[in-house]
Short mmCIF file of C-alpha atoms in Angstrom, two decimals:
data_model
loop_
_atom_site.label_atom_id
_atom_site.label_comp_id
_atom_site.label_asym_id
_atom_site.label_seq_id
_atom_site.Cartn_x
_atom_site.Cartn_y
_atom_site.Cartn_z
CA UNK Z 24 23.25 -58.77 -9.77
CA UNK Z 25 26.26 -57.11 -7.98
CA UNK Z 26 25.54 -53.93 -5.57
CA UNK Z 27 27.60 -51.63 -3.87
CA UNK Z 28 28.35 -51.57 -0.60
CA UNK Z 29 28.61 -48.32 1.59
CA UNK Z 30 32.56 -48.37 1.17
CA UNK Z 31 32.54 -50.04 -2.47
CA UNK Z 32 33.12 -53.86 -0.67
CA UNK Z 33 30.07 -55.75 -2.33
CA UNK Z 34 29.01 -59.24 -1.87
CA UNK Z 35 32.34 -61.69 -2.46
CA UNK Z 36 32.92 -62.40 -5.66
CA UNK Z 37 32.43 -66.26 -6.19
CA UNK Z 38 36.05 -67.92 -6.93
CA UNK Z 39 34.79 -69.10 -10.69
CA UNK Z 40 33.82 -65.47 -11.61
CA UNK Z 41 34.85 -64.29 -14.90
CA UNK Z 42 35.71 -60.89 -14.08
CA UNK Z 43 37.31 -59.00 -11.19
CA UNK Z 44 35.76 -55.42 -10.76
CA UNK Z 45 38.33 -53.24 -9.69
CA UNK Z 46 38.65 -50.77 -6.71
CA UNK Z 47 38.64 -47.87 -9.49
CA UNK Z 48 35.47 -49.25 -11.23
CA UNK Z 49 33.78 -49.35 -7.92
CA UNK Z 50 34.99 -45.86 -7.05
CA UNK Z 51 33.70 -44.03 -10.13
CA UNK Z 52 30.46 -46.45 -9.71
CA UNK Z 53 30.10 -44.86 -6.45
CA UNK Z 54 31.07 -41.35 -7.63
CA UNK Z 55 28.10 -41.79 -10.36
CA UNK Z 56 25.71 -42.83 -8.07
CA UNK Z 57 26.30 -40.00 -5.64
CA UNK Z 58 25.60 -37.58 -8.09
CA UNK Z 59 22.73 -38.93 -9.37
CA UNK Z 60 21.26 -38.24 -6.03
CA UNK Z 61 22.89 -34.95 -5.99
CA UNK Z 62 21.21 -34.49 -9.41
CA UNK Z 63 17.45 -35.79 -7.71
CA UNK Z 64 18.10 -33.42 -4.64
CA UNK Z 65 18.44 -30.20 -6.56
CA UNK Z 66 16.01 -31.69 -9.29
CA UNK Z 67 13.45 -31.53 -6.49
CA UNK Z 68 14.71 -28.13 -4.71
CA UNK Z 69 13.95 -26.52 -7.98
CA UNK Z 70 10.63 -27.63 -8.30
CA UNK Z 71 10.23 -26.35 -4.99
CA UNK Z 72 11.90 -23.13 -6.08
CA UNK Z 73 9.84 -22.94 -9.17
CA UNK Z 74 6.26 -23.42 -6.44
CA UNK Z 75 7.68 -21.12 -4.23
CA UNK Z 76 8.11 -18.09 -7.18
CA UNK Z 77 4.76 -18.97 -8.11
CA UNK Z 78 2.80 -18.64 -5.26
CA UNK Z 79 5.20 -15.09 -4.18
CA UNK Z 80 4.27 -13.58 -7.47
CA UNK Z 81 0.58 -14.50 -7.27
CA UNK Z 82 1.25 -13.12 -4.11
CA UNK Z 83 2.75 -9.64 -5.64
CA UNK Z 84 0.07 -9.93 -8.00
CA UNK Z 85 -2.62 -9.28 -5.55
CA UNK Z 86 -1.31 -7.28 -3.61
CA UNK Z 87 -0.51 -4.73 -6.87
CA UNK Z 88 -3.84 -4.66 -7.43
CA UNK Z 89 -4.72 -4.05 -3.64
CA UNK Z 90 -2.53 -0.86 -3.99
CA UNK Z 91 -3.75 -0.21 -6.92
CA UNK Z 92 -7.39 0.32 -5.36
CA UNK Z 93 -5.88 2.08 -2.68
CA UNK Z 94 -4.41 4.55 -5.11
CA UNK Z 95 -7.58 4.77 -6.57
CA UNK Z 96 -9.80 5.08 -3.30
CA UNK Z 97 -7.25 7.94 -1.71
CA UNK Z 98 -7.53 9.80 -5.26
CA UNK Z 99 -11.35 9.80 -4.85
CA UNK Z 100 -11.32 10.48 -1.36
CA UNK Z 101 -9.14 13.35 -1.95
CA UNK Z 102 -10.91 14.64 -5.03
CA UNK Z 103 -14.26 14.68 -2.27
CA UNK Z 104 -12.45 16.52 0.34
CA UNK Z 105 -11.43 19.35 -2.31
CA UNK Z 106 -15.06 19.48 -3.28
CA UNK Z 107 -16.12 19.40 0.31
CA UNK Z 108 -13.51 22.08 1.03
CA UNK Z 109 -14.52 24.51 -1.24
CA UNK Z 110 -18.06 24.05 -0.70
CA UNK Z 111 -17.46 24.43 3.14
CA UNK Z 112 -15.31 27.51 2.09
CA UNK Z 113 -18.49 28.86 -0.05
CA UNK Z 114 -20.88 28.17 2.78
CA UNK Z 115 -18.68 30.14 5.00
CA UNK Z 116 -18.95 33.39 2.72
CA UNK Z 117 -22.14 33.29 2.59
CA UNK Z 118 -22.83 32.82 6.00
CA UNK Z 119 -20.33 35.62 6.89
CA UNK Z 120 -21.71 38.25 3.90
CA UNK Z 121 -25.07 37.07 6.19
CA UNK Z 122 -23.69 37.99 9.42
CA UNK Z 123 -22.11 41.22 7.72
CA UNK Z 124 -25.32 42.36 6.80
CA UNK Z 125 -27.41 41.60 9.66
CA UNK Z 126 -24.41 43.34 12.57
CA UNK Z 127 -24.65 46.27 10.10
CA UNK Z 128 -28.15 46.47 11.32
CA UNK Z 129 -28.90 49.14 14.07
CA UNK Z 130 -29.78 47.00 17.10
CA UNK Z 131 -32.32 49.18 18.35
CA UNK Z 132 -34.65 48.99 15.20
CA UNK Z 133 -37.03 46.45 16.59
CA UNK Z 134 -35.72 44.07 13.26
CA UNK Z 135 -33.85 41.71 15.78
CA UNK Z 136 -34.57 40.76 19.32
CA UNK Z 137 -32.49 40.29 22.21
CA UNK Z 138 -32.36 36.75 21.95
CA UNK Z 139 -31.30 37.17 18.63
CA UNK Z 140 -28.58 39.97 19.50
CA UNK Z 141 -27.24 37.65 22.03
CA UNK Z 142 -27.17 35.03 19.00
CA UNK Z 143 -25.64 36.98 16.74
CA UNK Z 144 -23.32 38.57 18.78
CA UNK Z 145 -22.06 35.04 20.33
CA UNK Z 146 -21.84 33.83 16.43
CA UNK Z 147 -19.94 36.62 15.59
CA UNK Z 148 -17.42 36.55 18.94
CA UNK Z 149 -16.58 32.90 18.43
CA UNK Z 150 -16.40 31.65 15.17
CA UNK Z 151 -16.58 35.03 12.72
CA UNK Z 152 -14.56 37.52 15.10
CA UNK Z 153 -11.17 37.20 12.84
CA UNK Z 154 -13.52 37.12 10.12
CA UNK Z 155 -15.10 40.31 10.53
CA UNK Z 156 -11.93 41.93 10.85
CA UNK Z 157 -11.77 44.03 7.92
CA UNK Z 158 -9.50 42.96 4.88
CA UNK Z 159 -8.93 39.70 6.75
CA UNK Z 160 -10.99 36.43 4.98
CA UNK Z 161 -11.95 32.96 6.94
CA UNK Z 162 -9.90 30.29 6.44
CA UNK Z 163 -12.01 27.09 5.05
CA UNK Z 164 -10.50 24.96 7.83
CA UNK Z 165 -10.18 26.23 11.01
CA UNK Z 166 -6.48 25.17 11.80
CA UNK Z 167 -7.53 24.00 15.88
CA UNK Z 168 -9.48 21.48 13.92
CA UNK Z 169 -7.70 20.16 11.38
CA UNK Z 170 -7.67 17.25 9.57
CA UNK Z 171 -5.01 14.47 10.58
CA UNK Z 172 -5.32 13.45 7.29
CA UNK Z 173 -4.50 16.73 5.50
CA UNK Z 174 -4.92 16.24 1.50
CA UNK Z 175 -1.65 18.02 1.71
CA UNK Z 176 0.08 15.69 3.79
CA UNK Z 177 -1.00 12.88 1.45
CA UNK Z 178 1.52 11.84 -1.10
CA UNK Z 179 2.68 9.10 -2.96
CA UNK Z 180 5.18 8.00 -5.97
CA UNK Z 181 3.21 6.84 -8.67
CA UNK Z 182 6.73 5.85 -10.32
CA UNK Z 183 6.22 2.15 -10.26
CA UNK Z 184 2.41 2.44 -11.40
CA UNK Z 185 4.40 2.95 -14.87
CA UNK Z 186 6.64 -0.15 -14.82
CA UNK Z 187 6.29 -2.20 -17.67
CA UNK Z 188 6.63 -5.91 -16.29
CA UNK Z 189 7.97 -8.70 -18.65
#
């Protein structure tokens, strides 16, 4: 059997030999054999391609699904902070139709004491004083105290949630 050499120069060709390969032959022999391994090489890069898109979209997979529950968890969260909000807002009526009631109260009928006064009148200084203002209603969230998190600052494009995938 007859290889190739790096430059196409194989063994010597015995002096009783037949045939007489010719520079040409050699060159296209060469030629063949290069791209075969050309062929192998990008053969094996796209099997390596073909891994690497498999793993990224298992990838993309999981982490659609992560944002998915994310979605999910921030609409429930936000859905508990409206309830939360509107209970804190109904507590606060209350509290202040309370108050109303009892500063209407002449403080010298012996009903409250002067602890209680002192109570009362501190509650209503601090946290009800804008309340009591008349034709003026609390706020549900007092805006020194805020939320970070606002539900009103919270958005998000649910665009792609709607993207059909082939």
């Amino acid at each position: 059997q007859w290889g190739l050499g790096e430059l196409g120069a194989g063994p010597p060709i015995p002096a009783g030999c037949p045939f007489v390969l010719s520079p040409d032959y050699i060159q296209i022999a060469q030629c063949f054999e290069a791209t075969r391994q050309r062929c192998c090489r990008l053969e094996q890069d796209g099997r390596q391609a073909r891994e690497q898109l498999a793993r990224v979209e298992a990838e993309r997979a999981a982490l659609e699904v992560k944002l998915k529950h994310a979605r999910n968890q921030v609409e429930v969260e936000m859905k508990k902070r409206h309830r939360a909000e509107a209970e804190l807002e109904k507590q606060e009526r209350k509290l202040q139709l309370v108050l109303e009631s009892l500063m209407r109260e002449p403080w010298g009928s012996g009903v409250l004491s002067g602890e209680q006064c002192s109570v009362l009148s501190a509650l209503a200084g601090r946290r009800f004083g804008a309340a009591l203002v008349p034709g003026r209603r609390p706020s549900a969230v007092d805006e020194s105290c805020q939320s970070l998190l606002s539900h009103s600052d919270i958005s998000y494009d649910r665009t792609e949630d709607d993207v059909v995938r082939s």
